[in-house]
mmCIF file of C-alpha atoms and ligand atoms in Angstrom:
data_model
loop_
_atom_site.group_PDB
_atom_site.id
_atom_site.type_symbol
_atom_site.label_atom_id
_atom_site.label_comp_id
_atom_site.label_asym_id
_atom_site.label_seq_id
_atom_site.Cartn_x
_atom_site.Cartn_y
_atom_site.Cartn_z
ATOM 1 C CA UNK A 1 0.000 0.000 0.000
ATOM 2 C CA UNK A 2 2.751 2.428 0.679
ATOM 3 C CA UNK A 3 4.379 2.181 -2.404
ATOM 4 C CA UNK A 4 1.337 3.038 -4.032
ATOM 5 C CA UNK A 5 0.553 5.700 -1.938
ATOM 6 C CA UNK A 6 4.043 7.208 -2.623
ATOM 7 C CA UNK A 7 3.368 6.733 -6.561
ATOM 8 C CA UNK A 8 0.825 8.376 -6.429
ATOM 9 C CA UNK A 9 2.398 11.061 -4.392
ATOM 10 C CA UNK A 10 5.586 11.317 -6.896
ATOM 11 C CA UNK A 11 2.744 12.109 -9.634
ATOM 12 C CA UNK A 12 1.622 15.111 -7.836
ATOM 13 C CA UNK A 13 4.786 16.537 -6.615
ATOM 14 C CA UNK A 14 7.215 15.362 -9.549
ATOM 15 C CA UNK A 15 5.584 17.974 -12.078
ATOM 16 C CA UNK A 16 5.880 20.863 -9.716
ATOM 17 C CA UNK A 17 9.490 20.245 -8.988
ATOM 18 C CA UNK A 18 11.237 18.962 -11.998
ATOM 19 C CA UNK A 19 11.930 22.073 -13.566
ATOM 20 C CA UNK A 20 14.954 22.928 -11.117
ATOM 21 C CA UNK A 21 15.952 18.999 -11.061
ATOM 22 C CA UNK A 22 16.442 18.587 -14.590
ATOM 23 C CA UNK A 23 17.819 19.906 -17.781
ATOM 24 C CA UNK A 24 15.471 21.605 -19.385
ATOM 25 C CA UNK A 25 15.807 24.225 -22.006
ATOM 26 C CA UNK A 26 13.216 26.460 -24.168
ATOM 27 C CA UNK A 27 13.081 29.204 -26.561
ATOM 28 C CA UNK A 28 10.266 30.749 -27.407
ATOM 29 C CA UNK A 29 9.494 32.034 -31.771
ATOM 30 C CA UNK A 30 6.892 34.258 -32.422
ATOM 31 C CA UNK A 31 4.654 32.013 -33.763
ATOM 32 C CA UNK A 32 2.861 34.800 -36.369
ATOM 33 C CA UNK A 33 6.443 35.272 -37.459
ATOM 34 C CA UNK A 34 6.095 34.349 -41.414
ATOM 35 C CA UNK A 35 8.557 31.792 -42.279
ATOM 36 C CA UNK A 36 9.273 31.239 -38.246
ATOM 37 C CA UNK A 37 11.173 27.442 -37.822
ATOM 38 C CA UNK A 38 12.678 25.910 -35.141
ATOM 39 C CA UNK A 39 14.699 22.575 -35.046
ATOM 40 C CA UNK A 40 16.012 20.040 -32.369
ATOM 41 C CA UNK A 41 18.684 17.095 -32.661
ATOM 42 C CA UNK A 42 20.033 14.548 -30.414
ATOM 43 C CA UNK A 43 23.123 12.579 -31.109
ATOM 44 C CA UNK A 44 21.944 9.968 -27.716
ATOM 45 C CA UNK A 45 20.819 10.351 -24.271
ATOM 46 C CA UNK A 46 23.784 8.885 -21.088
ATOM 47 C CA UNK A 47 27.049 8.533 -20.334
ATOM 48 C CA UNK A 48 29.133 11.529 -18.670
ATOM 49 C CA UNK A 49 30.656 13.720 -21.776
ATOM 50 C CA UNK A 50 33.057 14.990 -18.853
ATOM 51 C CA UNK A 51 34.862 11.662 -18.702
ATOM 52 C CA UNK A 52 34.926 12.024 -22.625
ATOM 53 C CA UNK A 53 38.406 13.354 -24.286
ATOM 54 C CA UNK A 54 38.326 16.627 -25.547
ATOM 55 C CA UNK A 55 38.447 15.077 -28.596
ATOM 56 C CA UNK A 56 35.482 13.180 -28.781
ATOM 57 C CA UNK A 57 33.531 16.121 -27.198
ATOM 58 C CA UNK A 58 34.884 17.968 -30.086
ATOM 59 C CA UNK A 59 34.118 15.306 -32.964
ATOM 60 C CA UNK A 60 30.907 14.891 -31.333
ATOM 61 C CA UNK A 61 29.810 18.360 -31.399
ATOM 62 C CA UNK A 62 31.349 18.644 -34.969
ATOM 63 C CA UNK A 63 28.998 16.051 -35.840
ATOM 64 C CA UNK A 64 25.786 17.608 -34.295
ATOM 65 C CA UNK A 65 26.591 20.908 -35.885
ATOM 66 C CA UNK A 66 27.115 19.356 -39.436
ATOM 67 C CA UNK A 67 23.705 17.504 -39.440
ATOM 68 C CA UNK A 68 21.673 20.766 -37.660
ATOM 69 C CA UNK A 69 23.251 23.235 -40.857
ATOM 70 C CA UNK A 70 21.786 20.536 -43.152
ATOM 71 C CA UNK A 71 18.304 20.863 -41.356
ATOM 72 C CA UNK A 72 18.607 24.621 -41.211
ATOM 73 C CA UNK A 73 19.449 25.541 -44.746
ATOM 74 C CA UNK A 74 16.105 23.454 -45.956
ATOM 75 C CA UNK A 75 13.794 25.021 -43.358
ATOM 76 C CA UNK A 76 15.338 28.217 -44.681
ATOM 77 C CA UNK A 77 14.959 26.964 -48.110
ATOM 78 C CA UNK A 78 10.776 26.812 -47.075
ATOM 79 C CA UNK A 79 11.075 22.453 -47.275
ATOM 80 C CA UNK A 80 8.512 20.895 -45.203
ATOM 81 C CA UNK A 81 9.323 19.521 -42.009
ATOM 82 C CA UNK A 82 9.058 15.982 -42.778
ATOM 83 C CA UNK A 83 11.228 16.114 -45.545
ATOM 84 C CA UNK A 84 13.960 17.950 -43.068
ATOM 85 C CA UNK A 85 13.590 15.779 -40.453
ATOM 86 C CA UNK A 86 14.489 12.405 -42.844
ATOM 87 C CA UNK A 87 17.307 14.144 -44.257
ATOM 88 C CA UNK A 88 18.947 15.163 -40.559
ATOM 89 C CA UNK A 89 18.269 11.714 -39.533
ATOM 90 C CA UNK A 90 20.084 10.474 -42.695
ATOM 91 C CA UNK A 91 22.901 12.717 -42.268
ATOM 92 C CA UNK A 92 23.224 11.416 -38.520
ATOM 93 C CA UNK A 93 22.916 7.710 -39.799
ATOM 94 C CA UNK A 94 25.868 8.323 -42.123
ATOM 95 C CA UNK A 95 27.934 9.764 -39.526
ATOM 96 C CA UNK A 96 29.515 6.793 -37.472
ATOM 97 C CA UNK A 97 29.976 8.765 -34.273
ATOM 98 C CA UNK A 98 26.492 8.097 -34.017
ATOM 99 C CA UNK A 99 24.384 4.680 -32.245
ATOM 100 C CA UNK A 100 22.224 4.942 -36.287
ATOM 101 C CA UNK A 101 22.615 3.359 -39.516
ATOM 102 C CA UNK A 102 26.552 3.267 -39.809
ATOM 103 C CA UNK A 103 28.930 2.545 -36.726
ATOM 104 C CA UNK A 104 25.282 0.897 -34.648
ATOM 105 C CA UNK A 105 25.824 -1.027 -32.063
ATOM 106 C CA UNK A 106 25.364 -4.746 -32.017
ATOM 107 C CA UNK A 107 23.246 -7.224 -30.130
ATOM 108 C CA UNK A 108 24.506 -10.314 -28.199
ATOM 109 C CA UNK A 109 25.535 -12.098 -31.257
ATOM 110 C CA UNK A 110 27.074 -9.027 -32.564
ATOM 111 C CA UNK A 111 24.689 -8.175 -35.304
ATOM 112 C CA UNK A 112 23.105 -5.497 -36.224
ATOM 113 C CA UNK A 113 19.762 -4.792 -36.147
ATOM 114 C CA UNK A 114 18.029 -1.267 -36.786
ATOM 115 C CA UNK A 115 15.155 0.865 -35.589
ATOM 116 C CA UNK A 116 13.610 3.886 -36.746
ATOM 117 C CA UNK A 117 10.170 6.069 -36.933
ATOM 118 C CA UNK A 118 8.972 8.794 -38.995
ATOM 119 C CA UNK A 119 5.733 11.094 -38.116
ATOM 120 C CA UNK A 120 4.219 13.907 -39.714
ATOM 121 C CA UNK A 121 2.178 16.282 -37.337
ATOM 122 C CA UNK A 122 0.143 17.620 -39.967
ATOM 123 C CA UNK A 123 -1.471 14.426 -41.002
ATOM 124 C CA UNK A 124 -0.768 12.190 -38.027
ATOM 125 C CA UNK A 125 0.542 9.946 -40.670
ATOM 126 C CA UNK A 126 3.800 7.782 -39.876
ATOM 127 C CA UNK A 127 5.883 4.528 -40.708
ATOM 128 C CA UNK A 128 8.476 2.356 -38.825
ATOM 129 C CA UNK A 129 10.158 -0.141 -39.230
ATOM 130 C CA UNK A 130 12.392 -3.010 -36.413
ATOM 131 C CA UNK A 131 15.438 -5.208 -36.541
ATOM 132 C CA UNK A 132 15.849 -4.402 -40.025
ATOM 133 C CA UNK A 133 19.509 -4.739 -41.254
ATOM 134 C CA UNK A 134 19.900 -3.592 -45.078
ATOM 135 C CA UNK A 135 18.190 -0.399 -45.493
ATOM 136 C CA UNK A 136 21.642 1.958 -45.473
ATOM 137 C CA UNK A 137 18.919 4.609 -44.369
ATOM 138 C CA UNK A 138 16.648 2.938 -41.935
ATOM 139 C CA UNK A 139 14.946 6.290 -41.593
ATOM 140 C CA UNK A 140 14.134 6.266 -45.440
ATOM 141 C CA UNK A 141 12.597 2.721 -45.264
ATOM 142 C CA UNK A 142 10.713 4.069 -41.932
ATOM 143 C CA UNK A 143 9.501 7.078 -44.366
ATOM 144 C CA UNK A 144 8.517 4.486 -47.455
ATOM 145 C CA UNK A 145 6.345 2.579 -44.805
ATOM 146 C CA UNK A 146 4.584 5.349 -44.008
ATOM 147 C CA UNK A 147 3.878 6.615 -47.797
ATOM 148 C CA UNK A 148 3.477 3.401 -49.671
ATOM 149 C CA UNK A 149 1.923 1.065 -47.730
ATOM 150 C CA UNK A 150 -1.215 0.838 -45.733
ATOM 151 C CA UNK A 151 0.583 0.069 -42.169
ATOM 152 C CA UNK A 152 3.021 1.233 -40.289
ATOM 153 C CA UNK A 153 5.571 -0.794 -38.579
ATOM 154 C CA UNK A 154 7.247 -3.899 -40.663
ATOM 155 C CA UNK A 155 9.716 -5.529 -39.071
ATOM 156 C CA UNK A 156 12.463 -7.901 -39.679
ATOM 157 C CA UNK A 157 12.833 -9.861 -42.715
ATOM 158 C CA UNK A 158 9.869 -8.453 -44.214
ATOM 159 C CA UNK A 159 10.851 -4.822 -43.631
ATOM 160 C CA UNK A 160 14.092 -6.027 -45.475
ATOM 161 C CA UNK A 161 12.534 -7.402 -48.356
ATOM 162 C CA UNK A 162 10.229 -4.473 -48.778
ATOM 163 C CA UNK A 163 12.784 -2.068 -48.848
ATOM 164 C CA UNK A 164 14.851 -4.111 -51.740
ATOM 165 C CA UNK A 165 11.258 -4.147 -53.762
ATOM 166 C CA UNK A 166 10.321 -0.507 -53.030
ATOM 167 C CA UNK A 167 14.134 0.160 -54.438
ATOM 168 C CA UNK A 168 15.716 1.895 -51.090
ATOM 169 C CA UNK A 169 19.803 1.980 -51.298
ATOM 170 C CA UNK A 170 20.705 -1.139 -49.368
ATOM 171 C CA UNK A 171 24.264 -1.392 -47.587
ATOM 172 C CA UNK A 172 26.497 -4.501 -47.025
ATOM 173 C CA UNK A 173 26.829 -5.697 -43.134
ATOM 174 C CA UNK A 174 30.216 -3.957 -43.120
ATOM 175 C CA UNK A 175 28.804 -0.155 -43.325
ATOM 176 C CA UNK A 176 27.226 -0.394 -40.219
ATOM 177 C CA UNK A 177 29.362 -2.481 -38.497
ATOM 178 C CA UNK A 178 32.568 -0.910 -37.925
ATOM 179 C CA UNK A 179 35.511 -1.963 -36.316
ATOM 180 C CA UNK A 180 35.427 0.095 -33.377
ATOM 181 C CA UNK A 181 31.713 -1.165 -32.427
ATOM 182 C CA UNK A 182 33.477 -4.457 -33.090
ATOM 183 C CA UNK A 183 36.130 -4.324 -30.589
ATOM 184 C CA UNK A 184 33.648 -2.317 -28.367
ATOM 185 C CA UNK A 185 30.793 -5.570 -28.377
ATOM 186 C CA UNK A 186 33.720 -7.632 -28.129
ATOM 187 C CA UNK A 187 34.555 -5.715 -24.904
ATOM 188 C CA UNK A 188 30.852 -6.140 -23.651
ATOM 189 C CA UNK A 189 31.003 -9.498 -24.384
ATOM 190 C CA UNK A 190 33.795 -10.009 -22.264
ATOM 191 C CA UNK A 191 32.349 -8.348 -19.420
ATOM 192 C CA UNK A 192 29.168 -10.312 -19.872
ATOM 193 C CA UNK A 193 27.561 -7.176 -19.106
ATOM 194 C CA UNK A 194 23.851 -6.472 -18.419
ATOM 195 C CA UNK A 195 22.535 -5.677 -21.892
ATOM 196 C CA UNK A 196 19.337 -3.590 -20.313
ATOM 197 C CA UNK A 197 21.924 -1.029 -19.056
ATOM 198 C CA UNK A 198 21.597 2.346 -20.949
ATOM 199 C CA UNK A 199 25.213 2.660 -19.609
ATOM 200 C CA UNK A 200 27.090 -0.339 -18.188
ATOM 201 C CA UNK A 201 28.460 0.321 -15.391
ATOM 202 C CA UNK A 202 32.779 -0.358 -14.917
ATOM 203 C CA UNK A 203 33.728 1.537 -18.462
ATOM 204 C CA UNK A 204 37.044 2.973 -18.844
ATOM 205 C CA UNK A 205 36.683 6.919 -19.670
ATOM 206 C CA UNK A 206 36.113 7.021 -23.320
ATOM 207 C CA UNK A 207 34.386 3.790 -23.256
ATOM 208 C CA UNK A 208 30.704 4.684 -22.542
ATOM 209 C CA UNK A 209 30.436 6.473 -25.808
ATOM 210 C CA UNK A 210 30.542 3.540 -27.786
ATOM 211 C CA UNK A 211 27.313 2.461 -26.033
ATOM 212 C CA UNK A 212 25.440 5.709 -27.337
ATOM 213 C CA UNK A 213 24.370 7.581 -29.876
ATOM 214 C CA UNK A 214 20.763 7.197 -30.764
ATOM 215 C CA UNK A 215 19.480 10.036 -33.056
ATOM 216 C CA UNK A 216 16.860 12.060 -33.508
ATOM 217 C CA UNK A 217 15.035 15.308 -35.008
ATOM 218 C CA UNK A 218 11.903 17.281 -34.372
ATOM 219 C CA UNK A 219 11.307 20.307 -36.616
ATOM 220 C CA UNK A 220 8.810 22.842 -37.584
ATOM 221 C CA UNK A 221 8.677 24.409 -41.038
ATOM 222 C CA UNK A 222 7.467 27.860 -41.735
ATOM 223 C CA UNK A 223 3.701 26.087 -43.005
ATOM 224 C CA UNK A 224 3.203 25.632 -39.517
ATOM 225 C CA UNK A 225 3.548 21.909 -39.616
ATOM 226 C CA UNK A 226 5.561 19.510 -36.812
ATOM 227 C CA UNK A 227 7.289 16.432 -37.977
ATOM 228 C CA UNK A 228 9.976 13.669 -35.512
ATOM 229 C CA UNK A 229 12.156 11.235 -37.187
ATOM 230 C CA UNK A 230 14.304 8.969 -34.831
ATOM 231 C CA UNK A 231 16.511 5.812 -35.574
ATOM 232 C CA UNK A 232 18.922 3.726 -33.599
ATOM 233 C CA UNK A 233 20.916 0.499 -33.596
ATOM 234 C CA UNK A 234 19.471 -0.143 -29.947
ATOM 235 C CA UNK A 235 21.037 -1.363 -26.967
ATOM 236 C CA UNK A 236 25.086 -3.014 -27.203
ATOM 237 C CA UNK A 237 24.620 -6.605 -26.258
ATOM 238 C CA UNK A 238 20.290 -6.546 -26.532
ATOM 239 C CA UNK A 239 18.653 -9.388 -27.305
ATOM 240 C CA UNK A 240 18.328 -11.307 -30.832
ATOM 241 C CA UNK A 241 15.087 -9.791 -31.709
ATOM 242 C CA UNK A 242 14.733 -7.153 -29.202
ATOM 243 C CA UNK A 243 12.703 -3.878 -30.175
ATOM 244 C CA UNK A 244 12.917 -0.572 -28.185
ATOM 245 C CA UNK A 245 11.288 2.848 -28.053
ATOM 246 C CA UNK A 246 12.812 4.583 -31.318
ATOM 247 C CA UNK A 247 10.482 2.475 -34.142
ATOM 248 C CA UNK A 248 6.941 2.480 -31.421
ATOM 249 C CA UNK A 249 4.904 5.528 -32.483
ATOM 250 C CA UNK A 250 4.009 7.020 -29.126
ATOM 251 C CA UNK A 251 6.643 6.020 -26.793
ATOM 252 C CA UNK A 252 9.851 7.201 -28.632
ATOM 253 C CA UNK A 253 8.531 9.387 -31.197
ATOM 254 C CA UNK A 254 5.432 11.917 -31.992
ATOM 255 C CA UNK A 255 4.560 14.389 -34.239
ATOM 256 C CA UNK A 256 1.015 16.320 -33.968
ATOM 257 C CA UNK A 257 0.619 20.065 -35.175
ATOM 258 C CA UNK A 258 -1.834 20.416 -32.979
ATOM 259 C CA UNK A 259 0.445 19.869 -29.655
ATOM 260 C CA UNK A 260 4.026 18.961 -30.231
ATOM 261 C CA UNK A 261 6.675 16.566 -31.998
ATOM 262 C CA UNK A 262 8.724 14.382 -29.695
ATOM 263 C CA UNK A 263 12.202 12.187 -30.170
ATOM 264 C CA UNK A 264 13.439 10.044 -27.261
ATOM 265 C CA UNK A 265 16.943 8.797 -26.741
ATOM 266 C CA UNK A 266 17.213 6.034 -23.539
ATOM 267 C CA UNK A 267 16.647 2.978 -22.145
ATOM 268 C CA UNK A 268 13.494 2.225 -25.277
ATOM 269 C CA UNK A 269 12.063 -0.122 -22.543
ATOM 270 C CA UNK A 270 10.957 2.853 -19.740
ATOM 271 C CA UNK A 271 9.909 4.663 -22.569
ATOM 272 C CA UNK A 272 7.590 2.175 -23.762
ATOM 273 C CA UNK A 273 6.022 1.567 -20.280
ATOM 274 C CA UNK A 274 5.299 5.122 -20.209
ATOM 275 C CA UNK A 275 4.637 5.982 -23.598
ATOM 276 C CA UNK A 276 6.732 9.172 -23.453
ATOM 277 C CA UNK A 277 6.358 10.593 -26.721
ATOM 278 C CA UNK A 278 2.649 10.498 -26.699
ATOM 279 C CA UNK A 279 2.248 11.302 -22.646
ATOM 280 C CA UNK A 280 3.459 14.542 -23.587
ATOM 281 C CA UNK A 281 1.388 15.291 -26.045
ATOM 282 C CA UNK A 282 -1.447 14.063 -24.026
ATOM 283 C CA UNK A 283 -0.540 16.684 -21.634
ATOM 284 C CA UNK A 284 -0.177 19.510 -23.452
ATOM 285 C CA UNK A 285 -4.011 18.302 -25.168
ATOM 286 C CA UNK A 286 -5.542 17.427 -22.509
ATOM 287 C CA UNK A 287 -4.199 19.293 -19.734
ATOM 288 C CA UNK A 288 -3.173 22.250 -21.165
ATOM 289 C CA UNK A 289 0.234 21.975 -19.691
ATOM 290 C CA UNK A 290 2.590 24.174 -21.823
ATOM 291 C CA UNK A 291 6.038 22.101 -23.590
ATOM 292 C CA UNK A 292 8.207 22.760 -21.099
ATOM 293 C CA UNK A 293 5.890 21.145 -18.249
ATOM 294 C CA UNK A 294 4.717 18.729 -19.789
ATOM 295 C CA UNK A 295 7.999 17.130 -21.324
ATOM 296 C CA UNK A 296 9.481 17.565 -17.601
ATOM 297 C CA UNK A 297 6.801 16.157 -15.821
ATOM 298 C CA UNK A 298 6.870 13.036 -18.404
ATOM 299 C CA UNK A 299 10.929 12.905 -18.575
ATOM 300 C CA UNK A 300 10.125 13.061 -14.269
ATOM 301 C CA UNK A 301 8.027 9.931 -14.744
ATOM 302 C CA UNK A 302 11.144 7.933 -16.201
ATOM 303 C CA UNK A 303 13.690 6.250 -13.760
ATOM 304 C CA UNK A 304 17.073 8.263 -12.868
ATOM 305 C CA UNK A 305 19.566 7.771 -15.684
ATOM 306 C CA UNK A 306 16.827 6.338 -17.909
ATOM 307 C CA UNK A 307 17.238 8.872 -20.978
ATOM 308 C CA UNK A 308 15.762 12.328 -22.319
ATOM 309 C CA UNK A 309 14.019 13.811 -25.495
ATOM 310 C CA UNK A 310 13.696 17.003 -27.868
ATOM 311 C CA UNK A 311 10.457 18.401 -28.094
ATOM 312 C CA UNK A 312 9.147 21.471 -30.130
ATOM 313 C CA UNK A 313 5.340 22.511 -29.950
ATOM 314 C CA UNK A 314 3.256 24.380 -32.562
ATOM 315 C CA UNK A 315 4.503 27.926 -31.019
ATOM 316 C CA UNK A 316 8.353 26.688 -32.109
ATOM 317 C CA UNK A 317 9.245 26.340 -28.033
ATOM 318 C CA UNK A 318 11.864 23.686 -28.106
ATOM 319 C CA UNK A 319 12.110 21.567 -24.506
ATOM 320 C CA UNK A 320 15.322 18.948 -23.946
ATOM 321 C CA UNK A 321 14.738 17.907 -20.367
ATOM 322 C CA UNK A 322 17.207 14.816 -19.384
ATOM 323 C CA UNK A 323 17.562 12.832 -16.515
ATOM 324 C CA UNK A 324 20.822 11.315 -17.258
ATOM 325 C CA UNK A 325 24.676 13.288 -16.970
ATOM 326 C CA UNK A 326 24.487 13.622 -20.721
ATOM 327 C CA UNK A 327 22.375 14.185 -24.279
ATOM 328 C CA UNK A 328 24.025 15.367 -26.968
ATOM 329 C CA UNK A 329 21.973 17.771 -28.526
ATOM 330 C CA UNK A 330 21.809 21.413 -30.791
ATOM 331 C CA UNK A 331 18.861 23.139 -31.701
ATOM 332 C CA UNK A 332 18.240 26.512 -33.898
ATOM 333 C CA UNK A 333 15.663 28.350 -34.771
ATOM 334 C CA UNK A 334 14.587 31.566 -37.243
ATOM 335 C CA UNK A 335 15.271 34.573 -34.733
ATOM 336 C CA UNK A 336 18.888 33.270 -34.501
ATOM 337 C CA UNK A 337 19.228 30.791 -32.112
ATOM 338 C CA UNK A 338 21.721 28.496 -32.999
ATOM 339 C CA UNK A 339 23.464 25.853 -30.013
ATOM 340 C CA UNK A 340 25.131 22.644 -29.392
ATOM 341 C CA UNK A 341 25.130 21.242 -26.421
ATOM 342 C CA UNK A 342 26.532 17.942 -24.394
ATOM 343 C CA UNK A 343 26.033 18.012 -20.964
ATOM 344 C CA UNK A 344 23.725 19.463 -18.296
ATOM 345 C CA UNK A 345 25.893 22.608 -17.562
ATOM 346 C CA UNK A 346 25.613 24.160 -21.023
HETATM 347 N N1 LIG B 401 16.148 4.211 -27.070
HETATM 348 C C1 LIG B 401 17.055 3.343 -27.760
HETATM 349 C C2 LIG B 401 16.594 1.923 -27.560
HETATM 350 O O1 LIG B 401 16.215 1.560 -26.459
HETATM 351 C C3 LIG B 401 18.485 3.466 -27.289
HETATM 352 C C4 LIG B 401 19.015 4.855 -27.097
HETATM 353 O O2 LIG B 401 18.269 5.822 -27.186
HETATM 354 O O3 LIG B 401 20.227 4.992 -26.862
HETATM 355 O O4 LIG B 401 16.687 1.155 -28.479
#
């Protein structure tokens, strides 16, 4: 009984206070400004990017900035949102510092197997696809779910076999397995350590960053229109098999002009219990809660060091509450915002 009663006491006092407990940043765009955007990306969600080398905090920062310019100079080119957010994601899966598409992690056989999701706010229409290992753009084949077919999550073989029908560039096993993911599941392997850990625990500095890197973007164009693309090679050392968060519509990605567009980056499991993507939007329609309360009070629901996500709502607010040391992340937006971002201090 207590444990319930103290639930049920977290959901009251949780919203009030997470604001000051976690990372949370927003900027507001006039939303009558014509030709107003704003645009959110995460490069992954734990680890401690002050244990990482200068380095790596440089290449990784390198990398966020070279996939947000590609985002920005469509939405200032007037492209729709959904057409940014695949081509951010794409950019991001062809960038091996990333967890997507090339330089994924493996799962306990040390295979690859890829997730991603594509929504588009202004028609609530969307695709996915799970465990799919050929696609060289897994965000592509999410997109070609959602536009030629009459469903929208294949997974697996069949997801494979659509995407060599439908004509989507395919990519031999060794583009998105690369040698440092190699040596790092070989590592993990080793270890024999728990695969359901976001971040294992025991890693040398410079290690944990081999475990991360799930992307993600949430943008909206100058129509007024939200769209969230997100794609990942999962958890190192999950299950044969094993789906998380990034491909489930609702838990790690959401797009709705009316409320918001959400991408998640952490352990896919929480996020499914909750439904994190969707439980903000919920929030903000049914509540009335504005972005930044909402995403909080749903990133508040999530255990410690379980992950984060980007939001933007119809106004062009952008939210990136986290709850774990780290999310890589940079954001931009018409009135000249423009920031990359690691860690909780910046
Ligand atoms: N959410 C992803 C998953 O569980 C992993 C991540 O974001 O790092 O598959």
């Amino acid at each position: 009984m207590n444990s319930v009663f103290f639930r049920r006491l977290a959901t009251l006092i949780v919203p009030v206070c997470l604001v000051s407990v976690f990372q949370t940043q927003v900027t507001q765009v006039q939303a009558q400004d014509k030709n107003a955007y704003s645009i959110v990306i995460h490069g992954g969600a734990g680890g401690d990017p002050g244990r990482w080398s200068a380095e790596y905090q440089q290449q990784r920062r390198e990398s966020l900035g070279a996939a947000l310019e590609v985002g920005i100079e469509m939405l200032e080119d007037g492209k729709s949102a959904i057409d940014v957010v695949e081509a951010v994601v794409r950019t991001m899966e062809d960038d091996p510092v990333f967890n997507a598409g090339r330089g994924c992690v493996l799962n306990e056989e040390g295979d690859h197997e890829l997730d991603a999701s594509i929504m588009d706010g202004a028609t609530l229409r969307c695709g996915a696809v799970a465990a799919v290992t050929s696609a060289k753009h897994p965000v592509t084949l999410a997109r070609k779910v959602m536009e030629n077919t009459r469903h929208v999550l294949l997974m697996g073989s069949g997801a494979d076999k659509f995407g060599k029908q439908i004509g989507v560039e395919q990519a031999p096993a060794d583009w998105f397995v690369t040698d440092r993911k190699k040596a790092s599941w070989k590592r993990w392997k080793a270890g024999q350590q728990d695969a359901m850990l976001h971040r294992p625990k025991n890693l040398g500095p410079g290690e944990e960053q081999l475990y991360l890197g799930t992307v993600g973007c949430v943008a909206l164009d100058s129509q007024g229109n939200i769209a969230a693309a997100t794609s990942t090679g999962g958890l190192m050392g999950k299950r044969w098999g094993r789906v998380g968060d990034s491909p489930i519509v609702g838990a790690g990605n959401y797009a709705d002009n009316a409320t918001c567009g959400v991408s998640g980056t952490g352990v896919g499991e929480e996020f499914i219990r909750i439904g994190v993507a969707r439980d903000i939007a919920a929030r903000m329609e049914y509540g009335g809660q504005s972005l930044e309360q909402a995403a909080a009070a749903t990133v508040g629901k999530l255990p410690e060091d379980a992950g984060g996500v980007i939001a933007i709502d119809k106004h062009g607010n952008i939210a990136t509450p986290f709850n774990t040391p780290g999310m890589s992340r940079a954001m931009a937006n018409s009135s000249g915002l423009k920031s990359v971002a690691l860690g909780r201090e910046e």
